Short mmCIF file of C-alpha atoms in Angstrom, two decimals:
data_model
loop_
_atom_site.label_atom_id
_atom_site.label_comp_id
_atom_site.label_asym_id
_atom_site.label_seq_id
_atom_site.Cartn_x
_atom_site.Cartn_y
_atom_site.Cartn_z
CA MET M 195 109.65 27.09 78.20
CA ARG M 196 107.48 24.36 76.56
CA LEU M 197 106.42 21.30 78.52
CA GLU M 198 104.54 18.36 77.71
CA LEU M 199 103.02 16.45 80.79
CA GLN M 200 101.23 13.28 80.82
CA PRO M 201 98.32 12.56 83.09
CA ASP M 202 99.44 12.76 86.74
CA GLU M 203 102.98 13.77 85.71
CA THR M 204 104.52 16.80 87.38
CA ALA M 205 107.52 18.99 86.69
CA SER M 206 109.20 21.67 88.76
CA LEU M 207 110.91 24.69 87.14
CA VAL M 208 113.34 26.86 88.80
CA PHE M 209 113.89 30.40 87.52
CA MET M 210 116.76 32.59 88.64
CA LEU M 211 117.59 36.22 87.93
CA GLY M 212 120.79 37.17 89.66
CA TYR M 213 123.69 39.67 89.79
CA ILE M 214 127.24 39.04 90.81
CA GLU M 215 130.46 41.28 91.06
CA VAL M 216 133.65 39.99 89.24
CA ALA M 217 136.90 41.60 90.45
CA LYS M 218 138.77 43.67 87.61
CA ASP M 219 141.62 41.40 87.28
CA GLN M 220 139.12 38.48 86.89
CA LYS M 221 136.64 40.12 84.50
CA TRP M 222 137.73 38.45 81.35
CA GLU M 223 137.74 34.86 80.68
CA ASP M 224 141.48 34.76 79.72
CA PRO M 225 143.37 38.16 79.85
CA ASN M 226 146.35 36.51 78.51
CA ASN M 227 144.68 35.24 75.40
CA PRO M 228 143.89 38.19 72.83
CA ALA M 229 141.19 35.97 71.30
CA LYS M 230 139.43 35.75 74.60
CA VAL M 231 139.80 39.44 75.93
CA GLY M 232 136.31 40.74 75.98
CA ILE M 233 134.50 37.52 76.92
CA ILE M 234 133.22 37.93 80.31
CA ASN M 235 134.47 35.50 82.90
CA LYS M 236 131.12 33.57 83.72
CA LYS M 237 132.78 31.17 86.25
CA PRO M 238 131.48 32.92 89.33
CA ALA M 239 128.02 33.19 87.99
CA HIS M 240 128.05 29.52 87.23
CA GLU M 241 129.17 28.80 90.67
CA LEU M 242 126.26 30.81 91.79
CA PHE M 243 123.88 28.87 89.64
CA ARG M 244 125.05 25.84 91.08
CA ARG M 245 123.93 26.78 94.40
CA PHE M 246 120.33 26.72 93.09
CA ALA M 247 120.63 23.99 90.64
CA THR M 248 118.01 21.64 92.24
CA VAL M 249 114.51 22.04 93.60
CA GLU M 250 115.83 20.88 96.92
CA GLN M 251 118.36 23.57 97.02
CA VAL M 252 115.83 26.25 96.12
CA GLU M 253 113.47 25.01 98.81
CA ALA M 254 116.26 25.05 101.42
CA ALA M 255 117.33 28.41 100.47
CA LEU M 256 113.48 29.66 100.76
CA LYS M 257 113.11 27.90 104.06
CA GLU M 258 116.30 29.67 105.32
CA LEU M 259 114.95 32.96 104.20
CA ASN M 260 111.56 32.38 105.67
CA SER M 261 113.36 31.32 109.07
CA TYR M 262 115.32 34.70 108.98
CA TRP M 263 112.23 36.88 108.60
CA SER M 264 110.27 34.93 110.98
CA GLU M 265 112.89 35.32 113.72
CA LEU M 266 113.25 38.93 113.00
CA LEU M 267 109.64 39.83 112.82
CA THR M 268 108.89 38.22 116.13
CA THR M 269 111.07 40.58 117.91
CA TYR M 270 108.01 42.74 118.50
CA SER M 271 104.43 41.69 117.74
CA VAL M 272 100.93 42.46 118.58
CA ASP M 273 97.74 40.62 119.03
CA SER M 274 95.04 43.13 118.98
CA GLY M 275 92.11 41.19 117.72
CA ASP M 276 92.05 43.41 114.59
CA GLU M 277 93.56 41.05 111.84
CA LYS M 278 94.35 44.07 109.48
CA LEU M 279 96.26 45.83 112.30
CA ASP M 280 98.15 42.71 113.26
CA ARG M 281 99.10 41.97 109.76
CA MET M 282 100.38 45.40 109.28
CA VAL M 283 102.21 45.91 112.42
CA ASN M 284 103.67 42.39 112.61
CA ILE M 285 104.81 42.17 109.16
CA TRP M 286 104.52 44.90 106.75
CA HIS M 287 105.43 47.82 108.70
CA GLN M 288 108.53 46.32 110.10
CA TYR M 289 109.56 44.89 106.58
CA GLN M 290 108.98 48.46 105.18
CA CYS M 291 111.25 50.00 107.91
CA MET M 292 114.03 47.50 107.18
CA VAL M 293 113.86 48.18 103.35
CA THR M 294 113.88 51.82 103.99
CA PHE M 295 116.86 51.30 106.42
CA ASN M 296 118.87 49.22 103.71
CA MET M 297 118.05 51.57 100.82
CA SER M 298 117.38 54.94 102.37
CA ARG M 299 115.60 56.90 99.56
CA SER M 300 117.35 55.08 96.76
CA ALA M 301 114.01 53.64 95.53
CA SER M 302 112.47 57.13 95.30
CA TYR M 303 110.86 58.29 92.14
CA TYR M 304 113.01 61.42 92.54
CA GLU M 305 116.40 59.52 93.02
CA SER M 306 119.24 61.00 91.16
CA GLY M 307 121.96 58.32 91.52
CA MET M 308 125.38 59.06 93.07
CA GLY M 309 124.42 62.76 93.31
CA ARG M 310 122.07 62.05 96.25
CA GLY M 311 123.51 59.37 98.75
CA MET M 312 122.08 58.72 102.30
CA GLY M 313 120.35 61.61 103.96
CA PHE M 314 121.58 62.69 107.39
CA ARG M 315 117.90 63.52 108.58
CA ASP M 316 116.50 60.48 106.52
CA SER M 317 118.93 57.92 108.13
CA ASN M 318 118.15 59.09 111.67
CA GLN M 319 114.57 59.03 111.11
CA ASP M 320 114.73 55.50 109.63
CA LEU M 321 116.45 54.44 112.88
CA LEU M 322 113.05 55.04 114.79
CA GLY M 323 111.50 52.30 112.81
CA PHE M 324 113.97 49.44 113.02
CA VAL M 325 116.14 49.89 116.14
CA HIS M 326 114.20 47.22 117.92
CA LEU M 327 114.98 44.75 115.02
CA ILE M 328 118.74 45.00 114.46
CA PRO M 329 120.17 47.31 117.21
CA GLU M 330 123.67 46.22 116.39
CA ARG M 331 123.29 47.64 112.88
CA ALA M 332 121.51 50.74 114.21
CA ARG M 333 124.45 51.34 116.20
CA GLU M 334 126.84 51.15 113.42
CA ARG M 335 124.42 53.44 111.29
CA ILE M 336 124.40 56.12 114.19
CA ILE M 337 128.29 56.24 114.03
CA ASP M 338 128.34 56.53 110.40
CA ILE M 339 125.79 59.41 110.48
CA ALA M 340 127.44 61.23 113.28
CA SER M 341 130.96 60.92 111.69
CA THR M 342 129.54 63.35 108.89
CA GLN M 343 128.69 66.21 111.30
CA MET M 344 130.43 69.33 111.31
CA GLU M 345 132.45 70.61 114.41
CA ASP M 346 129.86 73.38 114.99
CA GLY M 347 127.04 70.87 115.15
CA SER M 348 125.66 71.44 111.78
CA ALA M 349 125.68 68.64 109.17
CA TRP M 350 126.05 67.72 105.56
CA HIS M 351 122.58 67.07 104.26
CA GLN M 352 123.58 63.73 102.68
CA TYR M 353 126.48 61.51 102.63
CA GLN M 354 127.72 58.54 100.45
CA PRO M 355 127.22 55.15 102.17
CA LEU M 356 130.45 53.61 100.45
CA THR M 357 132.90 56.42 101.54
CA LYS M 358 130.98 57.72 104.52
CA LYS M 359 131.90 61.19 103.24
CA GLY M 360 129.39 64.02 103.28
CA ASN M 361 128.01 64.97 99.91
CA ALA M 362 129.47 68.46 98.91
CA ASP M 363 127.22 68.57 95.88
CA ILE M 364 124.28 69.07 97.97
CA GLY M 365 125.98 70.67 100.87
CA GLY M 366 124.36 71.50 104.29
CA GLY M 367 122.46 74.22 105.88
CA PHE M 368 119.36 72.45 106.56
CA ASN M 369 118.75 73.29 110.17
CA ASP M 370 116.67 70.56 111.23
CA ASP M 371 119.34 67.97 110.60
CA PRO M 372 121.20 68.28 113.96
CA LEU M 373 118.29 67.62 116.07
CA TRP M 374 117.55 64.47 114.40
CA LEU M 375 120.69 62.91 115.53
CA VAL M 376 119.53 63.41 119.02
CA ALA M 377 116.22 61.57 118.09
CA GLY M 378 118.06 58.64 116.61
CA VAL M 379 120.37 58.23 119.66
CA TYR M 380 117.66 58.64 122.17
CA ALA M 381 115.70 55.82 120.35
CA TYR M 382 118.70 53.52 120.37
CA LEU M 383 119.43 54.15 124.02
CA ALA M 384 115.64 53.69 124.89
CA GLU M 385 115.69 50.35 123.09
CA THR M 386 118.97 48.96 124.35
CA GLY M 387 120.31 50.93 127.32
CA ASP M 388 123.84 50.69 125.56
CA VAL M 389 125.32 53.72 127.20
CA SER M 390 128.77 52.83 125.66
CA ILE M 391 127.69 54.33 122.42
CA LEU M 392 127.69 57.87 124.26
CA THR M 393 131.49 57.48 124.93
CA GLU M 394 132.33 56.15 121.38
CA PRO M 395 134.99 58.40 119.72
CA VAL M 396 133.51 59.75 116.66
CA PRO M 397 135.15 62.11 114.22
CA PHE M 398 133.66 65.43 112.91
CA ASN M 399 133.42 65.50 109.21
CA ASN M 400 135.50 62.30 109.05
CA VAL M 401 138.72 64.22 109.67
CA GLU M 402 141.12 62.08 111.58
CA GLY M 403 142.09 63.33 114.82
CA SER M 404 138.86 65.26 115.48
CA GLU M 405 137.19 62.44 117.39
CA GLN M 406 135.12 63.21 120.32
CA PRO M 407 132.68 61.08 122.23
CA LEU M 408 129.22 60.85 120.67
CA LEU M 409 127.69 62.66 123.59
CA GLU M 410 129.74 65.65 122.45
CA HIS M 411 128.21 65.42 119.09
CA LEU M 412 124.72 65.53 120.57
CA ARG M 413 125.78 68.44 122.76
CA ARG M 414 126.87 70.29 119.62
CA SER M 415 123.71 69.47 117.75
CA VAL M 416 121.51 70.97 120.67
CA ASN M 417 123.83 73.94 120.94
CA PHE M 418 123.50 74.53 117.10
CA THR M 419 119.82 75.21 117.52
CA ILE M 420 120.32 77.31 120.64
CA THR M 421 122.79 79.53 118.93
CA HIS M 422 120.84 79.81 115.45
CA LYS M 423 117.47 81.69 116.59
CA GLY M 424 115.78 84.47 114.74
CA PRO M 425 114.06 87.66 115.67
CA HIS M 426 111.21 85.95 117.33
CA GLY M 427 113.20 83.48 119.33
CA ILE M 428 112.42 80.83 117.01
CA PRO M 429 115.13 78.51 115.39
CA LEU M 430 116.29 79.77 112.00
CA ILE M 431 115.15 77.52 109.05
CA GLY M 432 118.58 77.88 106.99
CA ARG M 433 118.34 76.47 103.77
CA ALA M 434 115.16 74.42 104.69
CA ASP M 435 113.91 72.05 107.40
CA TRP M 436 112.20 68.72 107.15
CA ASN M 437 110.16 70.16 104.14
CA ASP M 438 113.11 70.60 101.56
CA CYS M 439 110.92 72.53 99.16
CA LEU M 440 110.22 75.37 101.87
CA ASN M 441 113.17 77.55 100.63
CA LEU M 442 112.78 80.75 102.41
CA ASN M 443 116.40 81.99 101.87
CA CYS M 444 116.79 81.03 98.23
CA PHE M 445 114.91 83.45 95.96
CA SER M 446 115.65 81.50 92.81
CA ASP M 447 114.57 83.31 89.60
CA THR M 448 116.42 81.02 87.15
CA PRO M 449 114.34 78.30 85.50
CA GLY M 450 115.87 74.72 86.04
CA GLU M 451 118.02 75.77 88.98
CA SER M 452 118.27 73.41 91.76
CA PHE M 453 116.88 74.73 94.94
CA GLN M 454 118.88 72.26 96.80
CA THR M 455 122.21 73.59 95.75
CA VAL M 456 121.66 77.06 94.96
CA GLU M 457 123.19 79.79 97.24
CA ASN M 458 121.84 79.97 100.60
CA ASN M 459 121.25 83.65 101.19
CA ASP M 460 120.36 83.13 104.90
CA THR M 461 120.06 86.48 106.44
CA GLY M 462 119.35 85.22 109.97
CA VAL M 463 115.67 86.12 109.78
CA ALA M 464 113.69 83.40 108.40
CA GLU M 465 112.44 80.95 111.21
CA SER M 466 110.89 77.57 111.35
CA VAL M 467 108.29 76.86 113.99
CA PHE M 468 108.46 73.32 113.03
CA ILE M 469 112.12 73.20 114.28
CA GLY M 470 110.89 75.00 117.35
CA GLY M 471 108.76 72.09 118.09
CA MET M 472 111.68 69.77 117.42
CA PHE M 473 113.88 71.54 119.83
CA VAL M 474 111.41 71.31 122.54
CA LEU M 475 110.89 67.62 121.90
CA TYR M 476 114.50 66.52 121.06
CA GLY M 477 116.10 69.00 123.40
CA SER M 478 113.93 67.50 126.21
CA GLN M 479 115.33 64.00 125.09
CA TYR M 480 118.77 65.23 125.16
CA ALA M 481 118.43 66.54 128.74
CA ASP M 482 116.89 63.16 129.57
CA ILE M 483 119.99 61.46 128.23
CA LEU M 484 122.22 63.67 130.47
CA GLU M 485 120.06 62.83 133.60
CA HIS M 486 120.01 59.03 132.87
CA TYR M 487 123.25 58.42 131.39
CA GLY M 488 125.51 61.44 132.00
CA ARG M 489 127.24 60.02 134.97
CA LEU M 490 128.08 56.75 133.10
CA ALA M 491 129.30 58.94 130.31
CA GLY M 492 131.94 60.47 132.49
CA MET M 493 130.08 63.51 133.72
CA SER M 494 129.84 64.92 137.21
CA ASP M 495 126.61 65.28 138.93
CA ALA M 496 127.27 69.04 139.07
CA GLU M 497 128.00 69.15 135.35
CA ILE M 498 124.80 67.14 134.57
CA ALA M 499 122.59 69.39 136.68
CA SER M 500 124.03 72.55 135.19
CA GLU M 501 123.84 71.51 131.65
CA ALA M 502 120.38 69.94 131.86
CA ALA M 503 119.00 73.14 133.73
CA ASN M 504 120.38 75.31 130.97
CA VAL M 505 119.09 73.15 128.01
CA ARG M 506 115.48 73.12 129.85
CA ALA M 507 115.60 76.81 130.22
CA GLU M 508 116.41 77.25 126.40
CA ILE M 509 113.49 74.70 125.83
CA GLY M 510 111.13 77.03 127.99
CA GLN M 511 112.00 80.03 125.97
CA VAL M 512 111.55 78.37 122.55
CA SER M 513 108.17 76.86 123.76
CA LYS M 514 107.02 80.19 124.92
CA ALA M 515 108.01 81.75 121.56
CA VAL M 516 106.03 79.05 119.68
CA LYS M 517 102.97 79.79 121.78
CA THR M 518 103.00 83.45 120.97
CA ALA M 519 104.81 84.24 117.89
CA GLY M 520 104.22 80.73 116.49
CA TRP M 521 100.50 80.82 117.02
CA ASP M 522 98.12 81.92 114.34
CA GLY M 523 94.81 81.85 116.37
CA GLU M 524 93.47 78.33 115.51
CA TRP M 525 96.90 76.61 114.55
CA PHE M 526 100.54 76.78 114.72
CA VAL M 527 102.30 79.07 111.91
CA ARG M 528 104.69 77.16 109.73
CA ALA M 529 107.43 79.69 109.56
CA TYR M 530 108.56 83.29 109.21
CA ASP M 531 110.12 84.08 105.91
CA ALA M 532 113.16 86.35 104.95
CA TYR M 533 111.07 89.41 105.43
CA SER M 534 109.72 88.20 108.89
CA ARG M 535 106.35 87.59 107.45
CA LYS M 536 104.29 84.73 108.59
CA VAL M 537 104.08 81.34 106.41
CA GLY M 538 101.04 79.18 107.18
CA THR M 539 98.52 81.85 108.39
CA HIS M 540 95.01 82.77 107.95
CA GLU M 541 96.16 86.13 106.82
CA ASP M 542 97.22 84.75 103.50
CA THR M 543 94.95 83.59 100.71
CA GLU M 544 97.01 80.25 100.09
CA GLY M 545 99.15 77.95 102.07
CA GLN M 546 97.22 78.95 105.23
CA ILE M 547 97.72 76.02 107.38
CA TYR M 548 100.60 73.29 107.29
CA ILE M 549 100.66 69.87 108.69
CA GLU M 550 104.26 69.72 110.09
CA PRO M 551 104.06 72.23 113.04
CA GLN M 552 100.79 70.93 114.21
CA GLY M 553 102.08 67.51 114.51
CA MET M 554 105.52 68.28 115.88
CA CYS M 555 104.77 71.03 118.30
CA VAL M 556 101.87 68.83 119.83
CA MET M 557 104.20 65.84 119.96
CA ALA M 558 106.60 68.04 121.98
CA GLY M 559 103.65 68.99 124.40
CA ILE M 560 103.33 72.59 123.42
CA GLY M 561 99.87 73.88 123.99
CA LEU M 562 98.64 70.83 125.95
CA ASP M 563 98.16 73.02 128.92
CA ASP M 564 96.26 75.85 127.31
CA GLY M 565 93.99 74.47 124.68
CA LYS M 566 96.16 75.15 121.74
CA ALA M 567 97.11 71.70 121.24
CA GLN M 568 93.53 70.52 120.81
CA GLN M 569 92.63 73.55 118.73
CA ALA M 570 95.48 72.93 116.32
CA LEU M 571 94.47 69.26 115.94
CA LYS M 572 90.86 70.16 115.49
CA SER M 573 91.96 72.61 112.61
CA VAL M 574 93.96 69.89 110.93
CA LYS M 575 90.95 67.63 110.93
CA GLU M 576 88.67 70.29 109.53
CA ARG M 577 91.03 71.89 107.01
CA LEU M 578 93.57 69.28 105.91
CA THR M 579 92.01 65.88 106.28
CA CYS M 580 89.94 63.95 103.81
CA ASP M 581 89.25 60.19 103.08
CA TRP M 582 92.81 59.78 101.87
CA GLY M 583 94.73 61.24 104.60
CA THR M 584 95.85 64.53 105.68
CA ALA M 585 97.38 67.01 103.25
CA ILE M 586 100.64 68.73 103.71
CA LEU M 587 99.09 72.23 103.40
CA ALA M 588 95.87 73.94 102.29
CA PRO M 589 94.92 75.98 100.08
CA ALA M 590 97.52 74.78 97.67
CA TYR M 591 99.71 77.67 96.00
CA SER M 592 98.51 78.58 92.39
CA THR M 593 101.48 80.67 91.51
CA TYR M 594 105.34 80.63 92.05
CA ARG M 595 106.21 82.66 95.07
CA ILE M 596 110.07 83.49 94.98
CA GLU M 597 110.25 83.97 98.62
CA LEU M 598 108.93 80.44 99.53
CA GLY M 599 110.76 78.57 96.91
CA GLU M 600 110.19 75.16 95.47
CA ILE M 601 107.09 74.39 97.34
CA SER M 602 105.05 76.93 95.19
CA SER M 603 106.46 75.59 92.02
CA TYR M 604 104.35 72.47 91.76
CA PRO M 605 100.91 72.05 90.41
CA ARG M 606 98.27 72.28 93.16
CA GLY M 607 97.84 69.08 94.96
CA TYR M 608 101.12 67.69 93.80
CA LYS M 609 104.07 66.77 96.09
CA GLU M 610 104.85 69.45 98.82
CA ASN M 611 102.11 71.83 97.31
CA GLY M 612 99.22 70.15 98.99
CA GLY M 613 99.88 66.46 98.50
CA ILE M 614 99.37 63.89 101.15
CA PHE M 615 102.66 62.39 102.72
CA CYS M 616 102.59 59.13 104.40
CA HIS M 617 105.68 60.41 106.44
CA ASN M 618 104.09 63.17 108.51
CA ASN M 619 100.65 61.76 108.94
CA PRO M 620 101.92 59.59 111.78
CA TRP M 621 102.90 62.94 113.49
CA ILE M 622 99.30 63.75 113.64
CA SER M 623 98.36 60.43 114.79
CA ILE M 624 100.82 60.67 117.54
CA ALA M 625 100.01 64.00 118.50
CA ASN M 626 96.28 63.03 118.86
CA ALA M 627 97.39 60.21 121.00
CA ILE M 628 99.38 62.35 123.23
CA ALA M 629 96.31 64.88 123.46
CA GLY M 630 93.99 62.12 124.34
CA ASN M 631 92.16 61.83 121.13
CA ASP M 632 92.41 58.14 120.90
CA ASP M 633 89.80 57.53 118.16
CA GLU M 634 91.13 60.16 115.97
CA ALA M 635 94.74 58.96 116.37
CA PHE M 636 93.65 55.44 115.07
CA ALA M 637 91.58 57.19 112.42
CA VAL M 638 94.44 58.93 110.95
CA TYR M 639 96.55 55.67 110.84
CA GLN M 640 93.56 53.82 109.01
CA ARG M 641 93.36 56.60 106.32
CA ASN M 642 96.97 55.96 105.22
CA CYS M 643 97.14 52.20 105.84
CA PRO M 644 96.82 49.98 102.73
CA ALA M 645 94.97 47.25 104.69
CA TYR M 646 92.26 49.62 105.67
CA VAL M 647 91.68 50.98 102.13
CA GLU M 648 91.78 47.81 100.09
CA ASP M 649 88.20 48.61 98.80
CA LYS M 650 89.63 51.79 97.18
CA SER M 651 92.80 50.28 95.82
CA ASP M 652 91.57 50.56 92.14
CA VAL M 653 91.89 54.40 92.20
CA ARG M 654 95.56 54.12 92.86
CA LYS M 655 97.93 54.85 89.88
CA VAL M 656 101.21 53.69 91.72
CA GLU M 657 102.09 51.77 94.82
CA PRO M 658 101.03 49.69 96.54
CA TYR M 659 101.35 47.01 93.92
CA VAL M 660 100.43 44.36 96.22
CA LEU M 661 96.87 44.37 97.60
CA PHE M 662 96.52 42.88 101.17
#
């Protein structure tokens, strides 16, 4: 644009970048005129342009957008006296959670188009960050997710948001998936008290006629873990757990082969201490749901008491297994591989300690009574933590280990092989808060929070692009 302005003269310019769908039968300017077939029908686009043709229209639209976000973000706010904390909690964290909910992982560097879809685990985790903002959409999302669950309580790992069907290209077998549904529903109930969701008829695998109340879906999620335990009484990992790259049943020796889709050679041996912590935490939440809402969901007092007692007994057994077979002396073991050998142990030269079980097990309350929780968090600070946050594991693997899978295929310090993940650092923050380590809980948060590392932003090669 070239403009020539006289003294004191002003001009306002409106730049628009837009996209609009045109129905197939309206795609061409004149489908009956051979001369005009192939000329895009621009009428819908021009109608959109006219909505923002003047400065006044644009300012009105911006004002409307501002009002939308102002109202949404005032649902929850803090006034802590710390300007950086207030800014992040009141605006950026909530905004980020909303974007994540809307897009799932579709903005990821590792996104692969229609081959991926929405994650079963991912979408349930996303609920935890935005349910207070738009509970009605959270309810809808929960039903969508649960509708893709299998009858045995397992789950497709991903589903397509348009069809709401499970993604067969990726498959299932990630044994942490079912328990995340409990986490999502518990968060929704805690925020809204909307017990009607538990009696909502929801199909399995989107098969018409298979509908069962959502509470039954939660029951099968928990029972799936109960019935899939390994030699040490710790839940089986299946294809993988939260760490998709820890493929203990894969044994891939084919370059370029997808660890996500290669045959899952689950022998019923490889166990996940991380899922053990999940079961103690989310199994307890399921028992709480029964005791608080079971009667309103149609259960008798006797049924509630019996099932809750059985679940809590299973929780006790898994907790004991984690504190014995799952304890390495100064931290929680990550897993047992398909040979029933420890993963994440001081007995190894690499990958001695992982972040995930330390956070999840302490969040579940495991080890709070005997010092194990405090020792695990001490080990995290000493062995995994630096100025930039807490690494996923240490020391990083230097060679490919076929029994571990993708995690050992990356360069040291990259992605799951020793990188720092913003996702699991909050588990350590929460764990420290639960253990009473308030200063360290906040320090973990500060190491990962853009507002607190503005003076170091020049070392970043990727996001954040906006400096606060």
